[in-house]
Amino acid sequence: YTSSAGTVFSVPVAFVCAIMSLLEFAPSLDDLPYEEDVSRNPYALKSWLRYLDYKQDAPSKMRSMLFERALRELPGSYKLWNSYLVERVTMMKGKTITDPGYEAVNRLFERALVFMNKMPRIWLHYTSFLSRDQRVLTRARRTYDRALRSLPITQHPRVWEAYIAWVKEEQGLPTVSAVRIWRRYLKLDPTVVEDYIDYLIKIDYFDEAAAVLARSLNDEFFQSSKGRSKHELWLQLCELISQHPKHIKSIKVDPIIRGGISKYTDQVGKLWTSLAEYYIQLAQFENARNVFEEAINTVITVRDFSHIWDAYTQFEDTFLSLRIENLEKMQQGGGDEDVDPEAIEEEALELDLITARYEHLVERQPLLMNSVLLRQNPHNVHEWLKRVKLYEAALNPVMVVETYTEAVTKVNPAKAKGKPHTMWCSFARYYEQHGRLDEARAIFLKGTEVPYRNIDDLASVWCEYAEMEIRHMNLEGALEILRRATISPKRNVAIPETEPVQKRVHKSTKLWTFYADLEESLGTLETTRAVYDKMIDLKIVTPQIILNYASYLEENRHFEEAFKAYEKGVTLFPFPHSLDVWVVYLAKFVQRFGGGKIERARDLFEQVLKHAPPAQGKVFFVMYAGLEEEYGLARHAMAVYDRACSAKDIPPEDRYALYLLYIEKATEFFGVTHTREIYERAIESMPDKYSRELCLRFATLERQLGEIDRARGIYIHCSQMNDPRQYASFWDTWASFERRHGNEDTYREMLRIKRSVQALYGTQLNAIISNADLIGTAKPSNDAMESLEASAVSHLPEGVNMQDLRTAVAPGSERSVLTGASSSASGHGIVKTPSTDYDMERASASWENQEEINISSSADADDAQAGDNVQIEEVAVPAAVYGAA
C-alpha cells in the first residue's frame, strides 16, 4: 500500500478481506434510524425485533450478525434465541449431511441452552434437528436425556412424547436402548403399557411382552388406556404365548392359561386350544394330546366342544399325514445303507398306533358330545337314555349297567328334564330282556320309592311293573302289584300337593283304569264291581269309565246295576261332560224296557231337559218324541215337538230342523191340513233367514192342495221380507205361480207389490246412507265417531256395508245387488190378502210423488201380455189332506 507521501506499507491480505467484509455489512443510510434506536435502547427487545423485521430480506450473514449483536445485549431473550435457531435450521434444509454448517448450528444450540436450559421448546427443537435432520442417534438420545435432567418434572411429558415417538419411528436405534427408554417412560406414565407391549411384539421381544402383559393382568387396579377389557388382554396373552412358545422363558405358560380357563368361562374352548397349540409348537405332542383330552372331558358347552374337537381332529389329521409322508420317504430310501430296516418297521408300527388312536377318537365323538350335554345338565333324562343306546350299539353291557346306575343316582326327579320314570322302566326292561327277572323286580320296587314330581310318573312305574308280570304270564302277581299300588287310606280325605306322590298315587286314574281292565279280564264280577265302585267313591272316574262300567254290567246281565252306574255318572258330571252318558243311558233304557216303564222314561227325559243347555237340547227332544211315537200317544209326541219348537233358547238352526221334523210328523199322523197352524207359528217365530224357506214350503203345500188364494196370500206376506234386488229367486217363483194359476190382474198386482217393496227397501237404504253422511260431516271425536258409525251400521241389512250402499244408490250408476236384507219386515204373521193390498197401496201412495210407478211400462206390459196367455191348471186334492188312514 502506498501512502500519499509516497511511503510504501505492507498490509496482510486477510486483514484486508476482513476490512472489506465489514465494509460490506456496514449499515446503510436507511439503517441509521434503527441503528440509532438500538444504540439508545440496547436492552429493548422491541427495538431489535423491529430492526430484524426491517432486515428480513437482507442476506443471511447480515441477519446472523444482527442476531449475534442482539443476543450479546439480551442473552436471556427466548424470542431472539428461538427466532435465530429456527432461521439457522431453515438455512440447512437441502444441504448434505457432511456440510460443516450442521456442526455450527449444533454449537449454536449448545450456546442457547446455556441460557435457555429450562425452555422445553428449545430442547425439542434441538433433538428434532439431531434425530431427523442429521440422524445422529446416540447424540440425539443423550440430548433427550440431558433435556429430561434439565427440565422440571412438569415439563417431562412434552419431552417424553417426542422421545417415544422417535423411538417408535427410528429403525436404526438398538433394541436394547429402545427397551430401556420404554422402561424409564413406564415409571413416569404406567398407562402406556399397552403401547409398550405392542412395540415389544413389533421388535420380536415376545418374552418381555408376555411378562409385561401378565403383570398387567395380575394388577387388579389396571385400567386399559385403549378401552380393552381384561378378557381381551387374556386372549392376546394366550395367542402370544401359543404362537411364540420358544421365545417365552420368563413366565409359566400352563398355569396362566389354566387360570384364564377357570376365570373366563365364555372362552374356554379358545383357551384350551391355545394351551394345546403351545405344546404343539414346542413339539411336545403327547402333552398336546393330554390337553385336548382333558379339554373335551371338562367343557360344558357344545360350542366349546366343537371348537376343541375341530382343533383336535385337525392336529391328529396333520400329524398322521406327516408320519405317512415320513414313512414313504424312508421306504423310498430303503436301498441306501444309511436307512435302517428296523427303523422303517418301527415307524410303521408307530403309524398304525397313531391311526388306531385317530379312529378311536372319531368313534368316541357321539359319547363325548353326550358327556358334554350331561355335564351341562346332569338331570337330562333324554341324554342319559341316549347314552345307554350308544353303549348298547357298542355291545358294552357293563357300561350300559353302569350308565343306568349313574343315571338313576344323579338325576333329581324335581329338577329332571323329561320323564324320570322312563329311566327306571328302561333299566328294569334291560334286565328283563336278558332273563334276569329278580333284578328287574328289584329295580321296579326301587323305582316306586323315588320322590317323583308327578303322580303319573309313579303310576307309570307301577303299570310297567304289572305289564312285565303279564308278559311272563304271572297274572296273579300283576293283580297283586296293582292292588298294592292302589291301596287307599280308610278315610277319603284330601291330601295336599306337598305330600309325596306315594301318598297320592291311589288317586291316579291311569293306575285304576289299568287295574279295572285287568280285573275284567282275570277277576270275578264282584272284584271288578268293587274296583269300579272304589273309583266312583274316590271321584277319579271319567265319563268313558262310567260307560265302560255300565257296558260291563250289561254284558253280565246286571241291567239295573248298569242303570245305577249311569245314574252315578250323570250325578257326578254336569253338562257338557255328561252328554254322552245321558244319550247312552236313555237309549239303553228305552231299548231295555220299551213301553213297559214309560213313566220312568218320561221322568228321565224331563230330568235331562231340565239340566241340559239349550244348545244340546235338540237331541233329547228328538229322542223323547221318538219314545212317545213308538210307545206312547201321537198327541204326546206332537206336544214334545211343540215344546221343542217353542223353546226360545235353542239355536235357530236347531229350531228350524225341529220345525221341519214337527211338520213331517204332523203330516204323517194328522194330515197336511194340521200343518197350517205349525207353518204359521214357525213363520212368525223364526228369523227371516228361515221364514223365507218356510213360506215357500207353505205356499207350495197350499198350491198342491188347490188353495190358490191362500198360497197367494202367503207369497204376499213373504214378499215383505224379500228385497227384489237380492232375492230374485223368490219373485221368479211367485211370477211362475201367477203364470200358472193367476190372471192378468193378479200378475199386475204382483208387479205392483214388487215395486212397492223395492221402493220401501230403497227408502230405508237412503235413510241409512244419509245418517252416515251426516255423521261423517260432523267429524266428532274419535270415540263418538266410532259409536255413531256403529249405530248406523247396526241398522244395515245382513252382509251390507256402507260403501255398497253408496254405490247402490249413487246417481247415474247401476244399482248393485245387495248382499243382505233388512230385518224390518220380519216378525209379522201371515197377512190376509185384503189387508196386504191395503198396506201395499198405502206404501205406493206414500211414494207417489217421488217415484211414479207406471204399470203400463214396456217391461210390465210385456209381463202382463205374458200373463194373458197363462193357462190355469186344475189340481186334484191329494189324499194326504184327509190324514193317515
Coordinates of C-alpha atoms in Angstrom, one line a residue, residues 461-471 474 477-479 481-482 514 518:
V461 CA -93.8 -97.3 37.1
W462 CA -96.4 -99.5 38.7
C463 CA -98.1 -100.1 35.4
E464 CA -94.8 -101.1 33.7
Y465 CA -94.2 -103.4 36.6
A466 CA -97.5 -105.1 36.2
E467 CA -97.1 -105.3 32.4
M468 CA -93.8 -107.1 32.9
E469 CA -95.5 -109.7 35.1
I470 CA -98.3 -110.1 32.5
R471 CA -95.7 -110.7 29.7
N474 CA -97.6 -114.1 36.2
G477 CA -98.6 -111.3 40.5
A478 CA -99.8 -108.5 38.3
L479 CA -103.1 -108.2 40.1
I481 CA -99.0 -105.4 42.2
L482 CA -101.9 -103.2 41.2
F514 CA -105.4 -100.5 34.2
L518 CA -107.1 -106.4 34.4

